[in-house]
mmCIF file with all atom_site columns, C-alpha atoms in Angstrom:
data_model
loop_
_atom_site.group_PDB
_atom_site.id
_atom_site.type_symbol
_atom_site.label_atom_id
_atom_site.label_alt_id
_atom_site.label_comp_id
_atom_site.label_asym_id
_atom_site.label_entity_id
_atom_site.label_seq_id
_atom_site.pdbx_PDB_ins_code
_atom_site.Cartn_x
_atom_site.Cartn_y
_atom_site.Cartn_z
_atom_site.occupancy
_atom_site.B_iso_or_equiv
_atom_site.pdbx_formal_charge
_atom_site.auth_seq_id
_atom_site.auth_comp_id
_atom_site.auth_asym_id
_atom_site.auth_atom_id
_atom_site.pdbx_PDB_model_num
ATOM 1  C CA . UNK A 1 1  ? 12.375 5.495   5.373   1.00 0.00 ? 595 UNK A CA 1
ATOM 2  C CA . UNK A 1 2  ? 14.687 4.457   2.439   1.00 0.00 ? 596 UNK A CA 1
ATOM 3  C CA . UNK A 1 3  ? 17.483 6.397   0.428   1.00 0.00 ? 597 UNK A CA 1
ATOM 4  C CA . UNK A 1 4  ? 16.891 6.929   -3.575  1.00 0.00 ? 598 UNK A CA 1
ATOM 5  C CA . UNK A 1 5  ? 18.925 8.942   -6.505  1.00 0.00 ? 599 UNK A CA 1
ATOM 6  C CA . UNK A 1 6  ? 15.756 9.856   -7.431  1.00 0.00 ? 600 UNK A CA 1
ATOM 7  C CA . UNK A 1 7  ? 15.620 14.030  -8.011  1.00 0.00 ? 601 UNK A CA 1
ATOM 8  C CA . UNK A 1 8  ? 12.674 15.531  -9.457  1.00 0.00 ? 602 UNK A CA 1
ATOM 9  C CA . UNK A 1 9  ? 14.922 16.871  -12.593 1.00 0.00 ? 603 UNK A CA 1
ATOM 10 C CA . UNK A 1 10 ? 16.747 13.765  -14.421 1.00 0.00 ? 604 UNK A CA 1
ATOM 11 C CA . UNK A 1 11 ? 18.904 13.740  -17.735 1.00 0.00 ? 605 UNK A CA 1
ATOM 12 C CA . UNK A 1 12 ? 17.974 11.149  -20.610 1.00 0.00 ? 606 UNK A CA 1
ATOM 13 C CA . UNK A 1 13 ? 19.555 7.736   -19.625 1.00 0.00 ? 607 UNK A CA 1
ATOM 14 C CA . UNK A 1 14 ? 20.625 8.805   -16.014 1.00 0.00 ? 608 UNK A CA 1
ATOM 15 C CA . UNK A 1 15 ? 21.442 5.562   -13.772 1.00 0.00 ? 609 UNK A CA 1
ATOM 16 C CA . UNK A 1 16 ? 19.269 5.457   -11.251 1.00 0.00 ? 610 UNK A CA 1
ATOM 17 C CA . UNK A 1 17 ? 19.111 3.606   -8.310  1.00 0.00 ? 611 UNK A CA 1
ATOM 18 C CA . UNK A 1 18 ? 16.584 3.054   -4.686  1.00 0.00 ? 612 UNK A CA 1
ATOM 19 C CA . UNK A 1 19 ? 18.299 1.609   -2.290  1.00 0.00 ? 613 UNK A CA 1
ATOM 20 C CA . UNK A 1 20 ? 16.933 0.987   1.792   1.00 0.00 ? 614 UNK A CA 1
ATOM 21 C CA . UNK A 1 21 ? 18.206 0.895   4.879   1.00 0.00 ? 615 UNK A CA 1
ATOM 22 C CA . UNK A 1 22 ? 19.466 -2.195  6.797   1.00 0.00 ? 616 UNK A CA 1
ATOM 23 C CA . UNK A 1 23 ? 19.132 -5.337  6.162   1.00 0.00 ? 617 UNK A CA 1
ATOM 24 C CA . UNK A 1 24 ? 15.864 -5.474  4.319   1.00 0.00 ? 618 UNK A CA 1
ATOM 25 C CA . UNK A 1 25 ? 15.570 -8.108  1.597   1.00 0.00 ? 619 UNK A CA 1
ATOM 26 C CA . UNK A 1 26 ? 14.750 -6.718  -1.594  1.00 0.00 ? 620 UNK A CA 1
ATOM 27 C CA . UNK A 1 27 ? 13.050 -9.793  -3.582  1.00 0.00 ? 621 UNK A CA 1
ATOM 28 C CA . UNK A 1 28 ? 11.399 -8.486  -7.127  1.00 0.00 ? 622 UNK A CA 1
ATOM 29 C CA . UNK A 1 29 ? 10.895 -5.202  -8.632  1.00 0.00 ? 623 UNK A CA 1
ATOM 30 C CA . UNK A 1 30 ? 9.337  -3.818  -11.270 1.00 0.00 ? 624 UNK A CA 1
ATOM 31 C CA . UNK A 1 31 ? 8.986  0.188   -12.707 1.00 0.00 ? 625 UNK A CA 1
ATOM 32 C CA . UNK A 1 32 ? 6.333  1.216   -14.439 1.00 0.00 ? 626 UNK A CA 1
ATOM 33 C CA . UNK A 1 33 ? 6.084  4.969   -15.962 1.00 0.00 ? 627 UNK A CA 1
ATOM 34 C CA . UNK A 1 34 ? 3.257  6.980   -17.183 1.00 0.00 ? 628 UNK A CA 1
ATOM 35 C CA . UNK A 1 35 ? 3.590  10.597  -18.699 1.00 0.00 ? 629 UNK A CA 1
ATOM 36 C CA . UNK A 1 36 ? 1.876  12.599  -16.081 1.00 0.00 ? 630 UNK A CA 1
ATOM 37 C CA . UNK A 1 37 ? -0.236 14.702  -18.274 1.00 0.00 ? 631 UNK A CA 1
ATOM 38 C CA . UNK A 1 38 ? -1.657 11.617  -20.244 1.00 0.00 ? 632 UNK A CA 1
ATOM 39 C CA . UNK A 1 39 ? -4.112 8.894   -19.237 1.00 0.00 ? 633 UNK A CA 1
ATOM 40 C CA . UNK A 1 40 ? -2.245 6.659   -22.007 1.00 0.00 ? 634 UNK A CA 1
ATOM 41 C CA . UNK A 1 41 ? -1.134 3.257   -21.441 1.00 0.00 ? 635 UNK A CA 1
ATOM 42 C CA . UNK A 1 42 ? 1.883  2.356   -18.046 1.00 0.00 ? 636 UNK A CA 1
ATOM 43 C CA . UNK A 1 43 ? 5.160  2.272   -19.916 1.00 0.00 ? 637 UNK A CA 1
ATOM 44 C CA . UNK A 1 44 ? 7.619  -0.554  -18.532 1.00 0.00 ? 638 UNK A CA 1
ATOM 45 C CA . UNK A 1 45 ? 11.177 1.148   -17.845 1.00 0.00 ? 639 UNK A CA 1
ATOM 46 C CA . UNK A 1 46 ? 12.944 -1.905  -15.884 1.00 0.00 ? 640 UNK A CA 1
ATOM 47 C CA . UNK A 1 47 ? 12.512 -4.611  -13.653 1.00 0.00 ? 641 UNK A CA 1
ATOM 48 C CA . UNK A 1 48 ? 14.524 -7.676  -11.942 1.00 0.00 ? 642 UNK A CA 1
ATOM 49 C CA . UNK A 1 49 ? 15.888 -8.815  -8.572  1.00 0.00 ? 643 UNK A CA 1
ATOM 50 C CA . UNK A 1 50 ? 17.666 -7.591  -5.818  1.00 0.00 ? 644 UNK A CA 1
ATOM 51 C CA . UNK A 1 51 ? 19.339 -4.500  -6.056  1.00 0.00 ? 645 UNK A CA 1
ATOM 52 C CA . UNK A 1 52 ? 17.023 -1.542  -8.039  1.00 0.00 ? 646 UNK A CA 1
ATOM 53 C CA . UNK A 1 53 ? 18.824 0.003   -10.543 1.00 0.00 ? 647 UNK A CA 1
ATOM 54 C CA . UNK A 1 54 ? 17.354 1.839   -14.021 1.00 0.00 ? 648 UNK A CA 1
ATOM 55 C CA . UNK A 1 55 ? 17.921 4.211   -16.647 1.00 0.00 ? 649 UNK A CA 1
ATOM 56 C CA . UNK A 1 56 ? 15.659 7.539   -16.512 1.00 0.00 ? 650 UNK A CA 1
ATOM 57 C CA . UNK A 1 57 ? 12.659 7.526   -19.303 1.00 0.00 ? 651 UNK A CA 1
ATOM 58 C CA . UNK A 1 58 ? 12.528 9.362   -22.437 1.00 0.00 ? 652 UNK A CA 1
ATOM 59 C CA . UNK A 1 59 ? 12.460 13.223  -22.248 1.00 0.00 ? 653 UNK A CA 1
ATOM 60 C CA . UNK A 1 60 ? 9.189  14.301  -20.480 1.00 0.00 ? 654 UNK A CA 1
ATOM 61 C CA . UNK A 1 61 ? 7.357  14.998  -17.261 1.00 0.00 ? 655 UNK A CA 1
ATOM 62 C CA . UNK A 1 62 ? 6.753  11.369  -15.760 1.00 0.00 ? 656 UNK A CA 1
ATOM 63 C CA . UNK A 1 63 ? 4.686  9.487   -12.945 1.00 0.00 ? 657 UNK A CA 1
ATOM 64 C CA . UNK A 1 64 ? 6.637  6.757   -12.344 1.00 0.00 ? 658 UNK A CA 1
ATOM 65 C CA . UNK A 1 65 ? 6.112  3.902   -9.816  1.00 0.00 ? 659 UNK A CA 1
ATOM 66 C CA . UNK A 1 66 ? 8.366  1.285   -8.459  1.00 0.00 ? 660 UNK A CA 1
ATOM 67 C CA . UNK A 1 67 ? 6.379  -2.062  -7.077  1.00 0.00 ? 661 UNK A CA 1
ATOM 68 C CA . UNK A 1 68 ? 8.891  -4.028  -4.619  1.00 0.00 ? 662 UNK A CA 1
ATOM 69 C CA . UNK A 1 69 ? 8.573  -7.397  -3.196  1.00 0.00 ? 663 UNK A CA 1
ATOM 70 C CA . UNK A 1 70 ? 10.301 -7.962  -0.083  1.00 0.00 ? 664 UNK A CA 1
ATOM 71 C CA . UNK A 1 71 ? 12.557 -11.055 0.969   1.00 0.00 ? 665 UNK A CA 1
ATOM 72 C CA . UNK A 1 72 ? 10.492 -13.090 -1.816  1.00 0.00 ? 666 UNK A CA 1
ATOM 73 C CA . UNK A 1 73 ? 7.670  -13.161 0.539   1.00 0.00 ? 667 UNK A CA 1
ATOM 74 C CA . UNK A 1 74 ? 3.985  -11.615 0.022   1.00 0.00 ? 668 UNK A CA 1
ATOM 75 C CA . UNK A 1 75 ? 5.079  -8.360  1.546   1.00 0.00 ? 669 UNK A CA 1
ATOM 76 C CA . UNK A 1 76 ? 4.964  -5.759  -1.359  1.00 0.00 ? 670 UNK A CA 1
ATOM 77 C CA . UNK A 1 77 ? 5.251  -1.556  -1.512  1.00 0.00 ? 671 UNK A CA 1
ATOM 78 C CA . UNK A 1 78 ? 4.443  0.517   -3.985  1.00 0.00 ? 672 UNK A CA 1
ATOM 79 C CA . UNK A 1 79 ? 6.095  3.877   -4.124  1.00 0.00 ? 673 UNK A CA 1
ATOM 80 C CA . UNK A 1 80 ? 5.767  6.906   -6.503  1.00 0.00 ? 674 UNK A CA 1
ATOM 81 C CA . UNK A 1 81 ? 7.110  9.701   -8.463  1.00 0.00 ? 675 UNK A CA 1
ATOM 82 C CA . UNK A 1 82 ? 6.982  12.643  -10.648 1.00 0.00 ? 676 UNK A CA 1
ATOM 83 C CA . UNK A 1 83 ? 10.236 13.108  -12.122 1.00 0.00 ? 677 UNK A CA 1
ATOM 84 C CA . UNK A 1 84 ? 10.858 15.925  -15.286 1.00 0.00 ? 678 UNK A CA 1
ATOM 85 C CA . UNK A 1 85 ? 13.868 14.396  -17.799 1.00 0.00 ? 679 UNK A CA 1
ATOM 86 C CA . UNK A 1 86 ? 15.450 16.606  -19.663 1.00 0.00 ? 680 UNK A CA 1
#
């Protein structure tokens, strides 16, 4: 498994962070969100390298999805959340 800030009830411009066990390489990362009652278009909240750290989206309930790349290899996860921010 892996360890993440991540609570289902955030406050506007919270830090955030997902962080995993070990020694696993964390190459890219991206986070996309999406508000979870629309079909509208994937907002982009953050992405970068290494460590995973963001700010929580505008007020609203949100699908959000974080797309890793591991080590800088081919190996890639996609992981996902509905989060409420207040």
């Amino acid at each position: 498994g892996f360890h993440r800030n991540l609570a289902d009830h955030l406050l506007l411009g919270e830090p955030l962070a997902v962080a995993f066990p070990g020694s696993l390489a964390i190459g890219s990362w991206r986070v996309q969100a999406r508000p979870a009652a629309a079909t509208g278009p994937v907002v982009g909240v953050a992405e970068g390298d290494g460590e995973i750290g963001f700010t929580a989206p505008d007020v609203g309930t949100w699908s959000m999805a974080i797309i890793v790349t591991f080590g800088g290899g081919p190996d890639a996860a996609t992981y996902y959340w509905e989060v409420r921010v207040h």
